């Protein structure tokens, strides 16, 4: 492996130990998806609007994309252990700064801690295992990245009820929020350290081992060339995928960030309104759908191809939003089912995109390319909550209630998903002029050979 790439696995090391190491990081940083549990307490204790209470989450997602984009090359160079350690320090210390902000009622400390510092930990942690997993599992890249990135979607499944219990124990006022942040920061520091200690890099890319990649299925336009991160940005394929990811994420995050108050608003005037505990349960259910979508849909993509699976995410996602807009308040099961499907596609999109990038650009600098692509997530992290919260706030000011607070934003999401569908249709194989010359500028070990594995 290149110098500084991390702790090399000894002979006989099982590649199946790497996904749990990645999961320990992703389950922790996936707490970001439980932010909506903190929105009502922050709004009541600090006098914030819905738009303002979303700011730490939005800043965290922006920093996720930016730190992944600018840190991707360092992750490739220094290896997953370094990246996981940086992520653990930033993410945990972000909670401590946020705790100080809540305790002193200085909301900008919460934004700086959870958003700026913690968001940097999100980005570095998110991409830390991707390149390593693809090298360990060249025969099943979608499944491998899906297992790890599943943790990010499932993080809220743990964090949502845990946060609710801590807030119940400590109180939903500012001091109670501060204590909750403090406990969570310490716990996540310990949990993430397990992944730092466990992760290993392969002594040589497994695709060089005889028979490992022989069973991989070749579909669509899997490349045998290698494209650098710098050259990838010069291709139309990268920017088409950027639009695809941005629109898919915007559609999912718009529901996820507002999940608890959204289901409460939808059924506030019904015979069985949704209380805080049930709303927190809904957030947990969406987290489960998000998590399962990451492993199920990414594994399916190994069989049906990345382009086809994104047709499902974007096309069926638009249909789910249409059902929510037209009949979402008619029955709770329909609302929950449609939202869960959207979140499964949202999670599946994240888990599938590293393999899509591998198919198009090869394994040479796939981690760095993935990091740059995540700037689409930064953009979506602003757009999704902004669209939903701004429309809802404007509706409240106009005296609207219930589903009427969200209908316009749902229609906007349908339009965005249609744009993403069109961008996915424009994806074609990368022209050979963007490929790295054989043996030139290759940072891979000499033993590496071009993979002929699962493709688009």
PDB file of N, CA and C in Angstrom, residues 73 76 131 135 221-239 354 356-370 372 428-444 450-451:
ATOM      1  N   UNK A  73      -8.767  13.582  -0.823  1.00  0.00           N
ATOM      2  CA  UNK A  73      -7.404  13.227  -1.244  1.00  0.00           C
ATOM      3  C   UNK A  73      -6.558  12.816  -0.046  1.00  0.00           C
ATOM      4  N   UNK A  76      -7.446   9.295   0.963  1.00  0.00           N
ATOM      5  CA  UNK A  76      -6.803   8.326   0.067  1.00  0.00           C
ATOM      6  C   UNK A  76      -5.325   8.151   0.423  1.00  0.00           C
ATOM      7  N   UNK A 131     -13.303   3.844   0.008  1.00  0.00           N
ATOM      8  CA  UNK A 131     -12.285   3.323  -0.903  1.00  0.00           C
ATOM      9  C   UNK A 131     -11.755   1.975  -0.428  1.00  0.00           C
ATOM     10  N   UNK A 135     -11.978  -1.790  -2.308  1.00  0.00           N
ATOM     11  CA  UNK A 135     -10.784  -2.588  -2.596  1.00  0.00           C
ATOM     12  C   UNK A 135     -10.867  -3.968  -1.949  1.00  0.00           C
ATOM     13  N   UNK A 221     -21.772  -0.293 -18.386  1.00  0.00           N
ATOM     14  CA  UNK A 221     -20.532   0.316 -18.828  1.00  0.00           C
ATOM     15  C   UNK A 221     -19.465   0.303 -17.749  1.00  0.00           C
ATOM     16  N   UNK A 222     -19.254  -0.832 -17.097  1.00  0.00           N
ATOM     17  CA  UNK A 222     -18.165  -0.936 -16.137  1.00  0.00           C
ATOM     18  C   UNK A 222     -16.851  -0.664 -16.847  1.00  0.00           C
ATOM     19  N   UNK A 223     -16.021   0.211 -16.255  1.00  0.00           N
ATOM     20  CA  UNK A 223     -14.794   0.616 -16.917  1.00  0.00           C
ATOM     21  C   UNK A 223     -13.635  -0.301 -16.555  1.00  0.00           C
ATOM     22  N   UNK A 224     -12.704  -0.429 -17.479  1.00  0.00           N
ATOM     23  CA  UNK A 224     -11.436  -1.087 -17.174  1.00  0.00           C
ATOM     24  C   UNK A 224     -10.335  -0.052 -17.087  1.00  0.00           C
ATOM     25  N   UNK A 225     -10.674   1.231 -17.296  1.00  0.00           N
ATOM     26  CA  UNK A 225      -9.723   2.318 -17.162  1.00  0.00           C
ATOM     27  C   UNK A 225      -9.784   2.921 -15.775  1.00  0.00           C
ATOM     28  N   UNK A 226      -8.822   3.797 -15.490  1.00  0.00           N
ATOM     29  CA  UNK A 226      -8.755   4.465 -14.198  1.00  0.00           C
ATOM     30  C   UNK A 226      -8.724   5.972 -14.432  1.00  0.00           C
ATOM     31  N   UNK A 227      -9.538   6.709 -13.674  1.00  0.00           N
ATOM     32  CA  UNK A 227      -9.648   8.149 -13.846  1.00  0.00           C
ATOM     33  C   UNK A 227      -9.287   8.821 -12.530  1.00  0.00           C
ATOM     34  N   UNK A 228      -8.430   9.834 -12.591  1.00  0.00           N
ATOM     35  CA  UNK A 228      -8.053  10.564 -11.386  1.00  0.00           C
ATOM     36  C   UNK A 228      -9.193  11.470 -10.941  1.00  0.00           C
ATOM     37  N   UNK A 229      -9.125  11.905  -9.693  1.00  0.00           N
ATOM     38  CA  UNK A 229     -10.154  12.817  -9.178  1.00  0.00           C
ATOM     39  C   UNK A 229     -10.159  14.120  -9.965  1.00  0.00           C
ATOM     40  N   UNK A 230      -8.983  14.579 -10.340  1.00  0.00           N
ATOM     41  CA  UNK A 230      -8.902  15.830 -11.099  1.00  0.00           C
ATOM     42  C   UNK A 230      -9.575  15.689 -12.454  1.00  0.00           C
ATOM     43  N   UNK A 231      -9.309  14.596 -13.144  1.00  0.00           N
ATOM     44  CA  UNK A 231      -9.913  14.396 -14.459  1.00  0.00           C
ATOM     45  C   UNK A 231     -11.401  14.088 -14.376  1.00  0.00           C
ATOM     46  N   UNK A 232     -11.829  13.454 -13.288  1.00  0.00           N
ATOM     47  CA  UNK A 232     -13.251  13.128 -13.143  1.00  0.00           C
ATOM     48  C   UNK A 232     -14.110  14.391 -13.175  1.00  0.00           C
ATOM     49  N   UNK A 233     -13.597  15.476 -12.591  1.00  0.00           N
ATOM     50  CA  UNK A 233     -14.350  16.727 -12.575  1.00  0.00           C
ATOM     51  C   UNK A 233     -14.486  17.344 -13.963  1.00  0.00           C
ATOM     52  N   UNK A 234     -13.714  16.862 -14.912  1.00  0.00           N
ATOM     53  CA  UNK A 234     -13.781  17.384 -16.280  1.00  0.00           C
ATOM     54  C   UNK A 234     -14.741  16.594 -17.160  1.00  0.00           C
ATOM     55  N   UNK A 235     -15.370  15.588 -16.581  1.00  0.00           N
ATOM     56  CA  UNK A 235     -16.262  14.744 -17.379  1.00  0.00           C
ATOM     57  C   UNK A 235     -17.723  15.133 -17.156  1.00  0.00           C
ATOM     58  N   UNK A 236     -18.567  15.014 -18.173  1.00  0.00           N
ATOM     59  CA  UNK A 236     -19.997  15.269 -17.968  1.00  0.00           C
ATOM     60  C   UNK A 236     -20.645  14.231 -17.061  1.00  0.00           C
ATOM     61  N   UNK A 237     -20.048  13.025 -17.006  1.00  0.00           N
ATOM     62  CA  UNK A 237     -20.611  11.973 -16.157  1.00  0.00           C
ATOM     63  C   UNK A 237     -20.606  12.393 -14.684  1.00  0.00           C
ATOM     64  N   UNK A 238     -19.527  13.021 -14.247  1.00  0.00           N
ATOM     65  CA  UNK A 238     -19.452  13.450 -12.850  1.00  0.00           C
ATOM     66  C   UNK A 238     -20.574  14.436 -12.528  1.00  0.00           C
ATOM     67  N   UNK A 239     -20.776  15.401 -13.403  1.00  0.00           N
ATOM     68  CA  UNK A 239     -21.762  16.440 -13.131  1.00  0.00           C
ATOM     69  C   UNK A 239     -23.190  15.935 -13.287  1.00  0.00           C
ATOM     70  N   UNK A 354     -21.162   5.197  -4.518  1.00  0.00           N
ATOM     71  CA  UNK A 354     -19.741   4.837  -4.617  1.00  0.00           C
ATOM     72  C   UNK A 354     -19.485   3.770  -5.689  1.00  0.00           C
ATOM     73  N   UNK A 356     -21.390   3.241  -8.327  1.00  0.00           N
ATOM     74  CA  UNK A 356     -21.627   3.915  -9.610  1.00  0.00           C
ATOM     75  C   UNK A 356     -20.352   4.649 -10.041  1.00  0.00           C
ATOM     76  N   UNK A 357     -19.713   5.322  -9.093  1.00  0.00           N
ATOM     77  CA  UNK A 357     -18.455   6.026  -9.388  1.00  0.00           C
ATOM     78  C   UNK A 357     -17.355   5.045  -9.771  1.00  0.00           C
ATOM     79  N   UNK A 358     -17.299   3.915  -9.067  1.00  0.00           N
ATOM     80  CA  UNK A 358     -16.299   2.900  -9.407  1.00  0.00           C
ATOM     81  C   UNK A 358     -16.508   2.373 -10.811  1.00  0.00           C
ATOM     82  N   UNK A 359     -17.767   2.150 -11.176  1.00  0.00           N
ATOM     83  CA  UNK A 359     -18.081   1.661 -12.519  1.00  0.00           C
ATOM     84  C   UNK A 359     -17.625   2.643 -13.587  1.00  0.00           C
ATOM     85  N   UNK A 360     -17.786   3.932 -13.315  1.00  0.00           N
ATOM     86  CA  UNK A 360     -17.469   4.958 -14.310  1.00  0.00           C
ATOM     87  C   UNK A 360     -15.999   5.341 -14.323  1.00  0.00           C
ATOM     88  N   UNK A 361     -15.385   5.444 -13.122  1.00  0.00           N
ATOM     89  CA  UNK A 361     -14.052   6.036 -13.022  1.00  0.00           C
ATOM     90  C   UNK A 361     -12.979   5.080 -12.520  1.00  0.00           C
ATOM     91  N   UNK A 362     -13.342   3.834 -12.186  1.00  0.00           N
ATOM     92  CA  UNK A 362     -12.354   2.889 -11.680  1.00  0.00           C
ATOM     93  C   UNK A 362     -12.097   3.084 -10.195  1.00  0.00           C
ATOM     94  N   UNK A 363     -11.122   2.348  -9.655  1.00  0.00           N
ATOM     95  CA  UNK A 363     -10.837   2.363  -8.217  1.00  0.00           C
ATOM     96  C   UNK A 363      -9.676   3.266  -7.840  1.00  0.00           C
ATOM     97  N   UNK A 364      -8.995   3.852  -8.821  1.00  0.00           N
ATOM     98  CA  UNK A 364      -7.755   4.596  -8.589  1.00  0.00           C
ATOM     99  C   UNK A 364      -7.914   5.638  -7.480  1.00  0.00           C
ATOM    100  N   UNK A 365      -8.814   6.582  -7.645  1.00  0.00           N
ATOM    101  CA  UNK A 365      -9.049   7.614  -6.636  1.00  0.00           C
ATOM    102  C   UNK A 365     -10.547   7.749  -6.342  1.00  0.00           C
ATOM    103  N   UNK A 366     -11.213   6.612  -6.235  1.00  0.00           N
ATOM    104  CA  UNK A 366     -12.665   6.641  -6.077  1.00  0.00           C
ATOM    105  C   UNK A 366     -13.078   7.327  -4.778  1.00  0.00           C
ATOM    106  N   UNK A 367     -12.265   7.204  -3.722  1.00  0.00           N
ATOM    107  CA  UNK A 367     -12.601   7.872  -2.471  1.00  0.00           C
ATOM    108  C   UNK A 367     -12.576   9.381  -2.608  1.00  0.00           C
ATOM    109  N   UNK A 368     -11.554   9.890  -3.295  1.00  0.00           N
ATOM    110  CA  UNK A 368     -11.455  11.333  -3.506  1.00  0.00           C
ATOM    111  C   UNK A 368     -12.565  11.838  -4.423  1.00  0.00           C
ATOM    112  N   UNK A 369     -12.903  11.061  -5.450  1.00  0.00           N
ATOM    113  CA  UNK A 369     -14.002  11.444  -6.347  1.00  0.00           C
ATOM    114  C   UNK A 369     -15.318  11.462  -5.569  1.00  0.00           C
ATOM    115  N   UNK A 370     -15.506  10.453  -4.732  1.00  0.00           N
ATOM    116  CA  UNK A 370     -16.712  10.387  -3.913  1.00  0.00           C
ATOM    117  C   UNK A 370     -16.805  11.615  -2.996  1.00  0.00           C
ATOM    118  N   UNK A 372     -15.619  14.585  -3.503  1.00  0.00           N
ATOM    119  CA  UNK A 372     -16.008  15.763  -4.294  1.00  0.00           C
ATOM    120  C   UNK A 372     -17.486  15.713  -4.678  1.00  0.00           C
ATOM    121  N   UNK A 428     -23.262   8.310 -19.581  1.00  0.00           N
ATOM    122  CA  UNK A 428     -22.673   7.416 -20.593  1.00  0.00           C
ATOM    123  C   UNK A 428     -21.283   6.981 -20.125  1.00  0.00           C
ATOM    124  N   UNK A 429     -20.668   5.991 -20.764  1.00  0.00           N
ATOM    125  CA  UNK A 429     -19.305   5.600 -20.389  1.00  0.00           C
ATOM    126  C   UNK A 429     -18.331   6.768 -20.531  1.00  0.00           C
ATOM    127  N   UNK A 430     -17.331   6.800 -19.663  1.00  0.00           N
ATOM    128  CA  UNK A 430     -16.324   7.858 -19.690  1.00  0.00           C
ATOM    129  C   UNK A 430     -15.403   7.662 -20.889  1.00  0.00           C
ATOM    130  N   UNK A 431     -15.139   8.749 -21.616  1.00  0.00           N
ATOM    131  CA  UNK A 431     -14.276   8.665 -22.794  1.00  0.00           C
ATOM    132  C   UNK A 431     -12.853   8.299 -22.375  1.00  0.00           C
ATOM    133  N   UNK A 432     -12.179   7.416 -23.125  1.00  0.00           N
ATOM    134  CA  UNK A 432     -10.825   6.988 -22.754  1.00  0.00           C
ATOM    135  C   UNK A 432      -9.819   8.120 -22.610  1.00  0.00           C
ATOM    136  N   UNK A 433     -10.087   9.294 -23.200  1.00  0.00           N
ATOM    137  CA  UNK A 433      -9.125  10.387 -23.078  1.00  0.00           C
ATOM    138  C   UNK A 433      -8.967  10.865 -21.631  1.00  0.00           C
ATOM    139  N   UNK A 434      -9.944  10.522 -20.787  1.00  0.00           N
ATOM    140  CA  UNK A 434      -9.858  10.916 -19.384  1.00  0.00           C
ATOM    141  C   UNK A 434      -9.151   9.868 -18.528  1.00  0.00           C
ATOM    142  N   UNK A 435      -8.825   8.702 -19.116  1.00  0.00           N
ATOM    143  CA  UNK A 435      -8.196   7.639 -18.344  1.00  0.00           C
ATOM    144  C   UNK A 435      -6.735   7.956 -18.054  1.00  0.00           C
ATOM    145  N   UNK A 436      -6.245   7.429 -16.938  1.00  0.00           N
ATOM    146  CA  UNK A 436      -4.833   7.539 -16.608  1.00  0.00           C
ATOM    147  C   UNK A 436      -4.012   6.655 -17.557  1.00  0.00           C
ATOM    148  N   UNK A 437      -2.845   7.130 -18.008  1.00  0.00           N
ATOM    149  CA  UNK A 437      -1.996   6.268 -18.838  1.00  0.00           C
ATOM    150  C   UNK A 437      -1.523   5.066 -18.040  1.00  0.00           C
ATOM    151  N   UNK A 438      -1.380   3.938 -18.697  1.00  0.00           N
ATOM    152  CA  UNK A 438      -0.968   2.703 -18.023  1.00  0.00           C
ATOM    153  C   UNK A 438       0.365   2.917 -17.327  1.00  0.00           C
ATOM    154  N   UNK A 439       0.349   2.715 -15.992  1.00  0.00           N
ATOM    155  CA  UNK A 439       1.582   2.832 -15.231  1.00  0.00           C
ATOM    156  C   UNK A 439       1.988   4.248 -14.915  1.00  0.00           C
ATOM    157  N   UNK A 440       1.248   5.225 -15.402  1.00  0.00           N
ATOM    158  CA  UNK A 440       1.637   6.608 -15.176  1.00  0.00           C
ATOM    159  C   UNK A 440       0.803   7.275 -14.122  1.00  0.00           C
ATOM    160  N   UNK A 441       1.443   7.867 -13.119  1.00  0.00           N
ATOM    161  CA  UNK A 441       0.749   8.608 -12.085  1.00  0.00           C
ATOM    162  C   UNK A 441      -0.172   7.771 -11.243  1.00  0.00           C
ATOM    163  N   UNK A 442       0.057   6.470 -11.208  1.00  0.00           N
ATOM    164  CA  UNK A 442      -0.837   5.569 -10.473  1.00  0.00           C
ATOM    165  C   UNK A 442      -0.340   5.429  -9.054  1.00  0.00           C
ATOM    166  N   UNK A 443      -1.176   5.763  -8.099  1.00  0.00           N
ATOM    167  CA  UNK A 443      -0.816   5.648  -6.697  1.00  0.00           C
ATOM    168  C   UNK A 443      -1.137   4.265  -6.142  1.00  0.00           C
ATOM    169  N   UNK A 444      -1.696   3.409  -6.948  1.00  0.00           N
ATOM    170  CA  UNK A 444      -2.030   2.073  -6.469  1.00  0.00           C
ATOM    171  C   UNK A 444      -0.773   1.227  -6.349  1.00  0.00           C
ATOM    172  N   UNK A 450      -6.369  -3.740 -13.304  1.00  0.00           N
ATOM    173  CA  UNK A 450      -7.717  -3.195 -13.538  1.00  0.00           C
ATOM    174  C   UNK A 450      -8.790  -4.227 -13.259  1.00  0.00           C
ATOM    175  N   UNK A 451      -9.822  -3.778 -12.553  1.00  0.00           N
ATOM    176  CA  UNK A 451     -10.909  -4.691 -12.197  1.00  0.00           C
ATOM    177  C   UNK A 451     -11.869  -4.850 -13.356  1.00  0.00           C
TER     178      UNK A 451
END
